Each structure stands twice: as C-alpha cells, then as structure tokens.
Tab-separated table of C-alpha atoms in Angstrom:
chain	number	residue	atom	x	y	z
A	16	MET	CA	129.433	195.156	64.802
A	17	MET	CA	131.720	192.795	66.661
A	18	LYS	CA	128.821	191.531	68.788
A	19	ARG	CA	126.765	190.760	65.664
A	20	ILE	CA	129.617	188.727	64.202
A	21	ILE	CA	129.989	186.714	67.436
A	22	ILE	CA	126.243	186.050	67.593
A	23	LEU	CA	126.277	184.933	63.925
A	24	LEU	CA	129.167	182.531	64.566
A	25	ILE	CA	127.358	181.068	67.557
A	26	LEU	CA	124.220	180.494	65.454
A	27	ILE	CA	126.246	178.785	62.690
A	28	ILE	CA	127.971	176.461	65.214
A	29	ALA	CA	124.631	175.630	66.841
A	30	LEU	CA	123.078	174.749	63.465
A	31	VAL	CA	126.030	172.522	62.604
A	32	LEU	CA	125.822	170.665	65.919
A	33	LEU	CA	122.041	170.336	65.579
A	34	PHE	CA	122.046	168.693	62.132
A	35	ALA	CA	125.246	166.661	62.537
A	36	PRO	CA	123.591	163.664	64.450
A	37	VAL	CA	120.791	163.482	61.883
A	38	THR	CA	123.194	163.130	58.980
A	39	SER	CA	125.353	160.626	60.865
A	40	ALA	CA	122.307	158.547	61.843
A	41	ALA	CA	121.070	158.632	58.274
A	42	SER	CA	124.450	157.451	57.048
A	43	THR	CA	124.715	154.647	59.634
A	44	ASP	CA	121.227	153.353	58.765
A	45	SER	CA	122.444	152.435	55.323
A	46	VAL	CA	125.451	150.590	56.814
A	47	LEU	CA	123.752	148.563	59.625
A	48	PRO	CA	122.534	145.111	58.526
A	49	SER	CA	118.878	144.232	58.878
A	50	ILE	CA	117.989	141.556	61.468
A	51	SER	CA	114.822	139.461	61.362
A	52	VAL	CA	113.516	136.653	63.576
A	53	ASP	CA	111.547	133.811	62.032
A	54	ILE	CA	109.688	131.354	64.299
A	55	GLY	CA	107.541	129.800	61.633
A	56	GLY	CA	109.891	127.008	60.611
A	57	GLU	CA	108.706	123.457	60.325
A	58	SER	CA	110.012	120.752	62.674
A	59	ALA	CA	110.737	117.143	61.802
A	60	ASP	CA	107.221	115.909	62.563
A	61	GLY	CA	105.579	118.664	60.564
A	62	ALA	CA	104.446	120.834	63.494
A	63	SER	CA	105.649	124.408	63.470
A	64	SER	CA	108.217	125.404	66.055
A	65	SER	CA	106.047	128.337	67.177
A	66	LEU	CA	103.234	125.967	68.107
A	67	GLU	CA	105.696	123.767	69.983
A	68	ILE	CA	106.906	126.802	71.962
A	69	ILE	CA	103.291	127.705	72.844
A	70	PHE	CA	102.643	124.105	73.856
A	71	LEU	CA	105.743	124.080	76.072
A	72	ILE	CA	104.765	127.365	77.750
A	73	THR	CA	101.271	125.973	78.378
A	74	ILE	CA	102.678	122.826	79.990
A	75	LEU	CA	104.993	124.899	82.210
A	76	SER	CA	102.112	127.120	83.294
A	77	LEU	CA	100.005	124.077	84.196
A	78	LEU	CA	102.855	122.307	85.985
A	79	PRO	CA	101.979	123.652	89.498
A	80	SER	CA	98.379	122.506	89.060
A	81	ILE	CA	99.524	119.096	87.887
A	82	MET	CA	101.897	118.864	90.835
A	83	ILE	CA	99.156	119.685	93.344
A	84	MET	CA	96.180	117.848	91.831
A	85	MET	CA	97.721	114.708	90.298
A	86	THR	CA	100.597	113.723	92.589
A	87	SER	CA	101.217	112.887	96.243
A	88	PHE	CA	101.995	116.532	97.134
A	89	THR	CA	98.572	117.355	98.606
A	90	ARG	CA	98.527	114.544	101.163
A	91	ILE	CA	102.129	115.202	102.221
A	92	ILE	CA	101.827	118.953	102.761
A	93	ILE	CA	98.561	118.648	104.664
A	94	VAL	CA	99.960	115.967	106.995
A	95	LEU	CA	103.114	118.023	107.636
A	96	SER	CA	100.942	121.055	108.476
A	97	PHE	CA	98.940	118.904	110.910
A	98	VAL	CA	102.195	117.834	112.590
A	99	ARG	CA	103.234	121.422	113.139
A	100	SER	CA	99.814	122.358	114.490
A	101	ALA	CA	99.700	119.325	116.799
A	102	LEU	CA	103.039	120.280	118.290
A	103	GLY	CA	101.702	123.743	119.030
A	104	LEU	CA	104.378	125.450	116.940
A	105	GLN	CA	103.283	128.436	114.855
A	106	GLN	CA	106.146	129.020	112.417
A	107	THR	CA	108.556	126.174	113.174
A	108	PRO	CA	109.389	124.581	110.823
A	109	PRO	CA	108.760	127.502	108.406
A	110	ASN	CA	106.445	127.156	105.434
A	111	GLN	CA	109.420	127.109	103.068
A	112	VAL	CA	110.897	124.079	104.850
A	113	LEU	CA	107.593	122.174	104.815
A	114	ILE	CA	106.970	122.911	101.120
A	115	GLY	CA	110.559	121.929	100.251
A	116	LEU	CA	110.250	118.666	102.178
A	117	ALA	CA	106.893	117.949	100.547
A	118	LEU	CA	108.352	118.606	97.087
A	119	PHE	CA	111.313	116.252	97.560
A	120	LEU	CA	109.106	113.544	99.045
A	121	THR	CA	106.770	113.968	96.065
A	122	PHE	CA	109.664	113.526	93.631
A	123	PHE	CA	110.829	110.467	95.579
A	124	ILE	CA	107.369	108.867	95.486
A	125	MET	CA	106.585	109.839	91.904
A	126	SER	CA	110.024	108.946	90.443
A	127	PRO	CA	108.793	105.598	88.939
A	128	ILE	CA	105.893	107.412	87.239
A	129	ILE	CA	108.217	110.157	85.990
A	130	ASN	CA	110.571	107.543	84.547
A	131	GLN	CA	107.650	105.821	82.778
A	132	ILE	CA	106.491	109.106	81.271
A	133	ASN	CA	110.054	109.886	80.128
A	134	THR	CA	110.508	106.449	78.567
A	135	GLN	CA	107.089	105.972	76.987
A	136	ALA	CA	106.129	109.532	75.995
A	137	TYR	CA	108.831	112.224	76.155
A	138	THR	CA	111.808	110.379	74.654
A	139	PRO	CA	109.863	108.935	71.647
A	140	TYR	CA	108.343	112.384	71.042
A	141	THR	CA	111.717	114.124	71.001
A	142	LYS	CA	113.002	111.498	68.569
A	143	GLY	CA	110.038	112.092	66.269
A	144	GLU	CA	108.700	108.549	66.676
A	145	ILE	CA	105.248	109.641	67.932
A	146	THR	CA	103.115	112.728	67.493
A	147	GLN	CA	102.250	115.306	70.129
A	148	THR	CA	98.772	113.853	70.689
A	149	GLU	CA	100.172	110.337	71.125
A	150	ALA	CA	102.750	111.647	73.593
A	151	ILE	CA	100.037	113.233	75.737
A	152	ASP	CA	97.950	110.049	75.680
A	153	LYS	CA	100.946	107.931	76.666
A	154	ALA	CA	101.896	110.375	79.449
A	155	GLU	CA	98.377	110.138	80.932
A	156	VAL	CA	98.554	106.357	81.394
A	157	PRO	CA	101.061	106.200	84.306
A	158	LEU	CA	99.378	109.155	86.075
A	159	ARG	CA	95.949	107.556	85.714
A	160	GLU	CA	97.255	104.242	87.091
A	161	PHE	CA	98.794	106.043	90.112
A	162	MET	CA	95.606	108.007	90.810
A	163	LEU	CA	93.302	105.015	90.392
A	164	LYS	CA	95.356	103.022	92.912
A	165	GLN	CA	94.937	105.775	95.519
A	166	VAL	CA	91.352	106.836	94.782
A	167	ASP	CA	88.523	105.723	97.025
A	168	GLU	CA	85.840	103.675	95.266
A	169	GLU	CA	83.056	105.655	96.888
A	170	ASP	CA	84.488	108.956	95.677
A	171	LEU	CA	84.969	107.576	92.164
A	172	ASN	CA	81.392	106.299	92.059
A	173	MET	CA	80.111	109.627	93.333
A	174	PHE	CA	81.789	111.625	90.561
A	175	ILE	CA	80.723	109.071	87.966
A	176	SER	CA	77.108	109.467	89.112
A	177	LEU	CA	77.448	113.253	88.994
A	178	SER	CA	78.768	113.161	85.437
A	179	PRO	CA	76.075	112.034	82.986
A	180	ASP	CA	78.660	111.136	80.344
A	181	GLU	CA	80.383	108.654	82.659
A	182	ILE	CA	77.305	106.569	83.448
A	183	LYS	CA	77.822	104.689	80.173
A	184	ALA	CA	81.421	103.799	81.054
A	185	LYS	CA	81.812	100.016	81.139
A	186	ASN	CA	85.328	99.833	82.628
A	187	VAL	CA	87.952	102.015	84.263
A	188	ASP	CA	89.679	102.890	80.989
A	189	ASP	CA	86.499	104.551	79.724
A	190	ILE	CA	86.371	107.026	82.629
A	191	LYS	CA	87.595	110.464	81.667
A	192	THR	CA	90.702	111.893	83.276
A	193	ASN	CA	88.921	114.896	84.793
A	194	VAL	CA	86.626	112.537	86.754
A	195	VAL	CA	89.607	110.533	87.949
A	196	VAL	CA	91.425	113.700	89.064
A	197	ALA	CA	88.384	115.017	90.969
A	198	ALA	CA	87.908	111.684	92.756
A	199	PHE	CA	91.657	111.434	93.472
A	200	ILE	CA	91.983	114.879	95.092
A	201	THR	CA	88.877	114.248	97.217
A	202	SER	CA	90.281	110.935	98.404
A	203	GLU	CA	93.623	112.573	99.154
A	204	LEU	CA	91.969	115.221	101.347
A	205	LYS	CA	90.068	112.546	103.274
A	206	ARG	CA	93.194	110.441	103.856
A	207	ALA	CA	95.263	113.465	104.851
A	208	PHE	CA	92.695	114.574	107.453
A	209	THR	CA	92.437	111.018	108.785
A	210	ILE	CA	96.212	110.819	109.258
A	211	GLY	CA	96.168	114.314	110.827
A	212	PHE	CA	93.520	113.206	113.345
A	213	LEU	CA	95.641	110.205	114.363
A	214	ILE	CA	98.661	112.476	114.775
A	215	PHE	CA	96.720	114.907	116.957
A	216	LEU	CA	95.549	112.255	119.453
A	217	PRO	CA	98.783	111.706	121.516
A	218	PHE	CA	99.508	115.436	121.686
A	219	LEU	CA	95.911	116.136	122.701
A	220	ILE	CA	96.259	113.659	125.572
A	221	ILE	CA	99.382	115.463	126.754
A	222	ASP	CA	97.551	118.827	126.675
A	223	MET	CA	94.653	117.384	128.685
A	224	VAL	CA	96.939	115.828	131.326
A	225	VAL	CA	98.924	119.063	131.740
A	226	ALA	CA	95.720	121.140	131.977
A	227	SER	CA	94.284	118.760	134.634
A	228	VAL	CA	97.470	118.923	136.704
A	229	LEU	CA	97.584	122.708	136.546
A	230	MET	CA	93.924	123.006	137.579
A	231	SER	CA	94.458	120.602	140.499
A	232	MET	CA	97.412	122.706	141.637
A	233	GLY	CA	95.336	125.892	141.449
A	234	MET	CA	97.479	127.383	138.669
A	235	VAL	CA	94.541	128.423	136.548
A	236	MET	CA	96.132	131.598	135.178
A	237	LEU	CA	99.118	129.731	133.706
A	238	PRO	CA	98.507	128.712	130.066
A	239	PRO	CA	98.757	124.900	129.739
A	240	VAL	CA	100.372	125.279	126.302
A	241	MET	CA	103.523	126.766	127.854
A	242	ILE	CA	103.971	123.671	130.022
A	243	SER	CA	102.863	121.011	127.565
A	244	LEU	CA	104.979	122.273	124.642
A	245	PRO	CA	108.339	121.017	126.049
A	246	PHE	CA	106.806	117.622	126.839
A	247	LYS	CA	105.404	117.296	123.340
A	248	LEU	CA	108.737	118.227	121.815
A	249	ILE	CA	110.576	115.687	123.990
A	250	LEU	CA	108.104	112.958	123.086
A	251	PHE	CA	108.346	113.786	119.365
A	252	VAL	CA	112.145	113.709	119.448
A	253	LEU	CA	112.403	110.502	121.482
A	254	VAL	CA	110.127	108.523	119.140
A	255	ASP	CA	111.876	109.957	116.035
A	256	GLY	CA	108.704	111.706	114.953
A	257	TRP	CA	109.923	113.112	111.647
A	258	GLY	CA	111.272	109.742	110.580
A	259	LEU	CA	108.018	108.029	111.453
A	260	ILE	CA	105.963	110.668	109.633
A	261	VAL	CA	108.060	110.458	106.463
A	262	LYS	CA	108.117	106.660	106.508
A	263	THR	CA	104.333	106.498	107.042
A	264	LEU	CA	103.689	108.942	104.190
A	265	ILE	CA	105.875	107.008	101.756
A	266	LEU	CA	104.397	103.645	102.702
A	267	SER	CA	100.842	105.012	102.447
A	268	PHE	CA	101.287	105.307	98.646
A	269	HIS	CA	102.411	101.669	98.173
C-alpha cells in the first residue's frame, strides 16, 4: 500500500512539472509585445527603401568586377606579377602584398575620377537633387573619359566593327559603355604584356651571361638560376627597381 502511494505521488509531481512550462509559456505569450519589420517605406525621391537596399547590394556585388575591368588595377597587377617572375622569385613578395600594392596604386591613380563621381553623382543623389538613373548616367561619364584616354584606337574600332549596333555611331559619345569596357580591358592587357616584356629583358641578359660563364667553366650540373638570382636582386636594389616600377605605372596613365 505504501509503495502505491509513493508511485501515485511521483506521477502527480511528474504531471505538474510536465504541464507547468506550457502554462507559463501560454501566459507569457500574452504579455510579450509583437515586433514587426517594415521595409516598404517611401524615401524622399519616391523610391522605396527596399529597392534602394537591393540596388546598394547589387552595386557592392559588382564592385570587384568594376575594380578589375574599369580601372587601372589590371595593368598594375599584371606588371607586378611580371616583375616577380623576372626576378626568379616564386612567392616573394607574396600575392597578398602584390594585390595590396596594386589596390593602393589603383586608388591613388583613380582618386580624381572617384572625386568627380562623388561630386557629380553620389552627393546630389543623397541630397535628393537627382534620380537614381541620372546618378548612374553621371557616374559613367568620368569612367568613360578615363577608359577612352587609355584605350587603343585599333581595339576600339575592332569592337565597334564586331557590334552591329555600334556601326551607326557618329561620335565617341554614341558608343555604348560595354564596347568601351571591352576595348579598354583588351588594351590594358596589351600594354601590361608590353611593359612586362621590357622588364624581362635585362634579367634575361643576366641569366644568359651566367649560363654562358657556367658552361665555359664546365659547371653544367649547377643550375644557372642559383647563381643569377643574387645578381638580379643586387641590380634591382641598386637601381631602385620598385620605385621605378611604381613611377612608370603611375606615369603610364597620364
């Protein structure tokens, strides 16, 4: 009899503990305030804030492509990679250092264009003076001027001939931006490889001289790269190679 009473008490306690959280949760649901998020409000220029957020996310996702295809970044990073290869160094400087240097040089070269975009497009748009479409059109103007100054005429004519819509273009302003970007990136690759070839020449001469000396001495089994690498590094340091490379890259865009 005593055992039955103990078992019954245990069952009653278990039932109380089981249903106690449900009743407390039900009571707290009536006390907690409801919270809602509304992103459909209208901004000053009439465009919804949700559309502006989507537009901003789209611009941020396209920013790496804009940086690579429409600025000086491509030429700089290719030339810096050629310098490292010409010296015979595999991972010195590391890729992170080269990319960081290329980014800061790009910001240095593109700072006048960035200031123009900020003054003519971004600031008036944030003040509500122009619409989103007008801001995009005004932001394209400085970038187009920069790319057209650097583009090769042969490359531009080639892409115009390949695009049937551009044959009717009477002046430069009528050419679409996608044609200008394609011609610009092609011209940048050509110039970068030309500069890389000129950088390779003195180091190639050093490799040839060292290889000829080793062959004349009968040291055929000794890799010429091991002997020529210190001489190339000494030559690069004595002529202030990094300063000359950076100065040449900056002046090549003026």
